[in-house]
Short mmCIF file of C-alpha atoms in Angstrom, two decimals:
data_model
loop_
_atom_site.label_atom_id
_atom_site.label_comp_id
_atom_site.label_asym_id
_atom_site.label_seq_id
_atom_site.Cartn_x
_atom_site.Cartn_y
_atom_site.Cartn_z
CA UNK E 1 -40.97 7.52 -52.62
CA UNK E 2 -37.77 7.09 -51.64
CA UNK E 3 -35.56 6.91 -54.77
CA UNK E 4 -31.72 7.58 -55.71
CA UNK E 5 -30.79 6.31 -59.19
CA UNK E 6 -27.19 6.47 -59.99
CA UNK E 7 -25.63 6.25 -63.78
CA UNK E 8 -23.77 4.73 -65.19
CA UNK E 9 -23.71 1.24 -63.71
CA UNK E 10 -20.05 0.74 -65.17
CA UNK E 11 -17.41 2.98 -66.42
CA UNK E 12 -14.05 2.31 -67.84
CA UNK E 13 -11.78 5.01 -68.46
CA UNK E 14 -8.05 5.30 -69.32
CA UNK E 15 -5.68 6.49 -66.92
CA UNK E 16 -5.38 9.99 -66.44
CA UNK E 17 -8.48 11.05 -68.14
CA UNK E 18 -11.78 11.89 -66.16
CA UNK E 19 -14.61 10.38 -64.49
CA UNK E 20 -18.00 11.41 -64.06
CA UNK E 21 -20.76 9.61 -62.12
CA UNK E 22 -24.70 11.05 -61.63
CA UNK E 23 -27.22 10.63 -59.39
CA UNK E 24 -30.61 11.78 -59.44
CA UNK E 25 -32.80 11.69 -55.55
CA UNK E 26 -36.25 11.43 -55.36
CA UNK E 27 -37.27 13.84 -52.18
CA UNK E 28 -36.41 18.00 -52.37
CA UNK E 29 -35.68 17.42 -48.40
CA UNK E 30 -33.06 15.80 -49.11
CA UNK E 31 -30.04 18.17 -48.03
CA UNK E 32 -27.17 15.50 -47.43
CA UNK E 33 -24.96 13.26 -50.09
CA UNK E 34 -22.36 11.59 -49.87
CA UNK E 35 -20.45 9.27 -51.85
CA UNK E 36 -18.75 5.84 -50.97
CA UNK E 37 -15.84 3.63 -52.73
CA UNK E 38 -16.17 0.19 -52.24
CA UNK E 39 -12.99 -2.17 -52.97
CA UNK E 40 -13.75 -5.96 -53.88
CA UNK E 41 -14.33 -7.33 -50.44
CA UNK E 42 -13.68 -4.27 -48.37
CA UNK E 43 -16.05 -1.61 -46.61
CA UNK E 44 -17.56 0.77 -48.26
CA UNK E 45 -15.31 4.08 -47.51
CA UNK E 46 -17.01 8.07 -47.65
CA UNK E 47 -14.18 9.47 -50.00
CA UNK E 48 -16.63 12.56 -49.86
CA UNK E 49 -20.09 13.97 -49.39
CA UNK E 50 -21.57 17.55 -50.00
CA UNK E 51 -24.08 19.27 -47.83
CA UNK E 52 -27.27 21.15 -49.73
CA UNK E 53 -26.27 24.52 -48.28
CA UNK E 54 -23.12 24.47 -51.35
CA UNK E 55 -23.14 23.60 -55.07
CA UNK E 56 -19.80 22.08 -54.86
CA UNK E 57 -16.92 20.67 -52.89
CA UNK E 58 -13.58 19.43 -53.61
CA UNK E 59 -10.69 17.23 -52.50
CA UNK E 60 -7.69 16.96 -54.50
CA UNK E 61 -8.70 14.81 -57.04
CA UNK E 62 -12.23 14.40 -56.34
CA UNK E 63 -14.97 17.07 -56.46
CA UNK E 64 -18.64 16.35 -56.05
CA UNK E 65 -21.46 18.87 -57.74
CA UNK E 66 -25.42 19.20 -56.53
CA UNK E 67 -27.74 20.87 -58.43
CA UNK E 68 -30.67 21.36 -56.16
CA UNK E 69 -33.18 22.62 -58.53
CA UNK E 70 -32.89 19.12 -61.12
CA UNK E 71 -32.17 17.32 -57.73
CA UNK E 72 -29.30 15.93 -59.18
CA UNK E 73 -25.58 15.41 -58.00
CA UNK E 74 -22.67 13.76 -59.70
CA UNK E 75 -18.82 12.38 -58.49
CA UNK E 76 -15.89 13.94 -60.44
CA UNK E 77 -12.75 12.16 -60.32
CA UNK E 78 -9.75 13.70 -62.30
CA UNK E 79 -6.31 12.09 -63.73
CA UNK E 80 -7.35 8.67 -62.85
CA UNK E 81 -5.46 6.17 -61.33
CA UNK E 82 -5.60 2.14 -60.93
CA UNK E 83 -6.65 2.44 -57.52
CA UNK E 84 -9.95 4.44 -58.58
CA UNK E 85 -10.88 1.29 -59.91
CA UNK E 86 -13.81 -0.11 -57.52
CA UNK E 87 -17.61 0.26 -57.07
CA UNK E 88 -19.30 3.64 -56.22
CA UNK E 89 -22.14 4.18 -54.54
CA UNK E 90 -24.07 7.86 -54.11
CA UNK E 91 -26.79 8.05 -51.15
CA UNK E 92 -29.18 10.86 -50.49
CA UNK E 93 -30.65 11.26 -47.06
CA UNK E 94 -34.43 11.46 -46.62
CA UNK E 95 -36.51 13.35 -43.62
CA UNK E 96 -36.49 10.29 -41.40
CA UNK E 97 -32.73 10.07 -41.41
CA UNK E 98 -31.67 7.09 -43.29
CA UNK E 99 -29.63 7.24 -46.11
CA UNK E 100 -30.92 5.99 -49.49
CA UNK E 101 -27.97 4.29 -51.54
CA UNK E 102 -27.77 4.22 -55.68
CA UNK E 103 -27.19 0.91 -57.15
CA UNK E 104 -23.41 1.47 -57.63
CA UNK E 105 -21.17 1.82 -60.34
CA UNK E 106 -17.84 -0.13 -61.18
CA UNK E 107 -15.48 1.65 -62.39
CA UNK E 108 -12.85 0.47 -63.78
CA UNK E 109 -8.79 2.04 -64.61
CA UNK E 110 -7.08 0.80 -67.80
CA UNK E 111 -3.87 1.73 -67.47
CA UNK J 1 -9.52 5.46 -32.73
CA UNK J 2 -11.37 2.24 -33.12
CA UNK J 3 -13.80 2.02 -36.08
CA UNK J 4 -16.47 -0.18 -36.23
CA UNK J 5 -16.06 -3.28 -35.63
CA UNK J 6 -18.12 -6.79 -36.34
CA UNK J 7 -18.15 -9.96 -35.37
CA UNK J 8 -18.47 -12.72 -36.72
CA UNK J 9 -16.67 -12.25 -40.00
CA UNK J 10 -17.92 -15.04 -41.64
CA UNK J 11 -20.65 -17.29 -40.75
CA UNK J 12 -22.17 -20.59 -42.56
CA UNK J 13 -25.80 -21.59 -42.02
CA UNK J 14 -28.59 -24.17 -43.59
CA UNK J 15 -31.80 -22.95 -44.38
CA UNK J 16 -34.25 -22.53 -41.05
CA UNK J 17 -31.52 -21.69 -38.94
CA UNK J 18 -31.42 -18.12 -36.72
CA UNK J 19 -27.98 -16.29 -36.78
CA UNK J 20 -27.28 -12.79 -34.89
CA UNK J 21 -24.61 -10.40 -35.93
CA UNK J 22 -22.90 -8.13 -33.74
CA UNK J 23 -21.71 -4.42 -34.25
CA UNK J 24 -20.23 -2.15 -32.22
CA UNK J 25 -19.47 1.43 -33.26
CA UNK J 26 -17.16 4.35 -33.39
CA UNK J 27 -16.69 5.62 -29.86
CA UNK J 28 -19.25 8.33 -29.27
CA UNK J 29 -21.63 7.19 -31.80
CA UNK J 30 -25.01 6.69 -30.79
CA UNK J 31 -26.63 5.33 -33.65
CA UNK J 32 -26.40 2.15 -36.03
CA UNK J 33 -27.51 1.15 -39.19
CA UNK J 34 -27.78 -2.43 -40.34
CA UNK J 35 -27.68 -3.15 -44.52
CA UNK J 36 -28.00 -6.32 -46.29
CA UNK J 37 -25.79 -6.35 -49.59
CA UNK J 38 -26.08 -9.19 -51.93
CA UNK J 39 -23.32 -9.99 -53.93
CA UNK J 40 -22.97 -8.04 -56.69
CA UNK J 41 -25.69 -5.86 -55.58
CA UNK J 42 -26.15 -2.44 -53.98
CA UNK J 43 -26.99 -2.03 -50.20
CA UNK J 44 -30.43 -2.01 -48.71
CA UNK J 45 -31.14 -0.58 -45.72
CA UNK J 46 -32.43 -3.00 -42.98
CA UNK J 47 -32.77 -1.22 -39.17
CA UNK J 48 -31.93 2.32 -37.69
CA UNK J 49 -30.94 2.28 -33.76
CA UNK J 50 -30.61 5.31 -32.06
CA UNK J 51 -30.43 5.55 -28.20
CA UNK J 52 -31.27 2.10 -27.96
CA UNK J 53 -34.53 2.32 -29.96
CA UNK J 54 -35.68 1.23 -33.41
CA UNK J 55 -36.03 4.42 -35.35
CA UNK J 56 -36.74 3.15 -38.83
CA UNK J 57 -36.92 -0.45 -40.68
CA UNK J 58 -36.58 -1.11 -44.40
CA UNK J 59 -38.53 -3.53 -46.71
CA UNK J 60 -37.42 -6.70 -45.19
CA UNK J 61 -40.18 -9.09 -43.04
CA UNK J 62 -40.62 -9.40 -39.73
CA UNK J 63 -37.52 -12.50 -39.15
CA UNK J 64 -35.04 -9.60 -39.21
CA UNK J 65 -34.82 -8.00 -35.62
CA UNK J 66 -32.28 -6.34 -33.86
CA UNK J 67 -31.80 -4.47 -30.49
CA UNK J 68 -28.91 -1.82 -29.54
CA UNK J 69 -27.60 -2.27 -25.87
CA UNK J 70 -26.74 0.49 -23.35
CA UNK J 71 -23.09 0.90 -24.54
CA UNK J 72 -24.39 1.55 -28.04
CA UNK J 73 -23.60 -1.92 -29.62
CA UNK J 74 -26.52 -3.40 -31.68
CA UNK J 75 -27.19 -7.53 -32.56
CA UNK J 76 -28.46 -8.21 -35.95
CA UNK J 77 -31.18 -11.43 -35.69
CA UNK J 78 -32.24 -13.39 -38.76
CA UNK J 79 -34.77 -16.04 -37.79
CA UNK J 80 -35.85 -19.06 -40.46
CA UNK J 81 -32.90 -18.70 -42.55
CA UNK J 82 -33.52 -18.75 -46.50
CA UNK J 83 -31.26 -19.20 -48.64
CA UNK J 84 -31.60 -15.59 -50.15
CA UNK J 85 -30.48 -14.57 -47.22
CA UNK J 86 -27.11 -15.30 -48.33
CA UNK J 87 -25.47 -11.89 -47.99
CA UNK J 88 -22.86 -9.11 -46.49
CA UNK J 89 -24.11 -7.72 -43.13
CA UNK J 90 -23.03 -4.46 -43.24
CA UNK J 91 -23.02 -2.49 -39.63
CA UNK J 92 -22.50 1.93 -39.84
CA UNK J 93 -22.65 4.04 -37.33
CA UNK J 94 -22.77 7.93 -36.93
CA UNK J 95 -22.92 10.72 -34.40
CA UNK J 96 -24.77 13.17 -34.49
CA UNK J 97 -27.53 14.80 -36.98
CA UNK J 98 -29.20 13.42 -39.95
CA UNK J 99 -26.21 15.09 -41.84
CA UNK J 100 -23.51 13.22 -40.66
CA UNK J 101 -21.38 10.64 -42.25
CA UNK J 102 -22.05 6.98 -41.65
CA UNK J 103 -19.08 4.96 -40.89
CA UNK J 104 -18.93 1.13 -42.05
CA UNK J 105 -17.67 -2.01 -40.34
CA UNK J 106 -16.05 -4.63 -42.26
CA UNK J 107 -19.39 -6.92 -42.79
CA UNK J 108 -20.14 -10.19 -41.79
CA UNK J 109 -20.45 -12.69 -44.54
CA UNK J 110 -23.55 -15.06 -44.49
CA UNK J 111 -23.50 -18.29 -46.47
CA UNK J 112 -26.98 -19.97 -46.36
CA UNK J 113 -26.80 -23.61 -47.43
#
């Protein structure tokens, strides 16, 4: 089936240090994932996403990883700030081109 | 450039009722996807329009319809409102290929009471 499981479901981390969020997918098709930040009451935004042709990408402080093989990907975010804090969500695409969203994790800044 | 945009933003029902959402997308996208998120909760996929046809429907019954329009705009319909229903309406839209980036709307907020 059609499966993305995403871990943890919440993270707290002190600011400046590092946080890492996984994501396993179902489907070996699967060749597009991107990640979304969700603020309380706001949108979901893509703050990045990673196409199965690379093992990594980067953007300043964020970098996202996929390991094909494991069918695994996971959300780095370094030197933390307060505004990281909010819900993520991973999603995998599957052949009939919907995306397949995690069950989020809130993470959360202390400062 | 506009992003996508959703009316109403909030919207207060009783049970049995029928509601319809509105989207319209990013300029240039052609197709729009339709999530339910309860609060708290993650977001499940609910309809697919591309080109004005339904391309793909989650797990949700038959009350929850929807059409897209010529100019790309799609209407969310809920029929025999329950109160589990109670939800954010999330509209996205994309251009292009499966390996695009979906782009969200704001949500509309549906209180069943």
């Amino acid at each position: 089936g059609e499966n993305v499981e995403q871990h943890p479901s919440t993270l707290s981390v002190q600011e400046g240090d590092s946080a890492v969020i996984k994501c396993t997918y179902s489907d070996s098709a699967s060749n597009y994932f991107p990640w979304y930040k969700q603020e309380l009451g706001k949108r979901p935004q893509l703050i990045i996403d990673i196409r199965s042709n690379v093992g990594e990408k980067k953007d300043q402080r964020i970098a996202v990883t996929l390991n094909k093989t494991a069918k695994h990907f996971s959300l780095h975010i370094t030197e933390t700030q307060p505004e990281d804090s909010a819900v993520y969500f991973c999603a995998a695409n599957f052949g009939n081109e919907k995306l397949t969203f995690g069950t989020g994790t809130r993470l959360t800044i202390i400062p | 450039e506009a992003g996508v945009t959703q009316s109403p933003t909030h919207l207060i029902k009783t049970r049995g009722q029928q509601v319809t959402l509105r989207c319209s997308p990013i300029s240039g996208h052609t197709s729009v996807y339709w999530y339910q998120q309860a609060l708290g909760l993650g977001l499940q996929f609910l309809l697919w329009y591309d080109e004005g046809e339904e391309r793909n429907r989650g797990n949700f019954p038959p009350r929850f319809s929807g059409r897209q329009f010529p100019n790309y705009s799609s209407e969310l319909n809920v029929n025999a409102l329950e109160l589990e229903d109670s939800a954010l309406y999330l509209c996205a839209s994309r251009e292009g290929g499966a390996r695009q980036p979906q782009h969200f709307g704001d949500g509309t907020r549906l209180s069943i009471l």
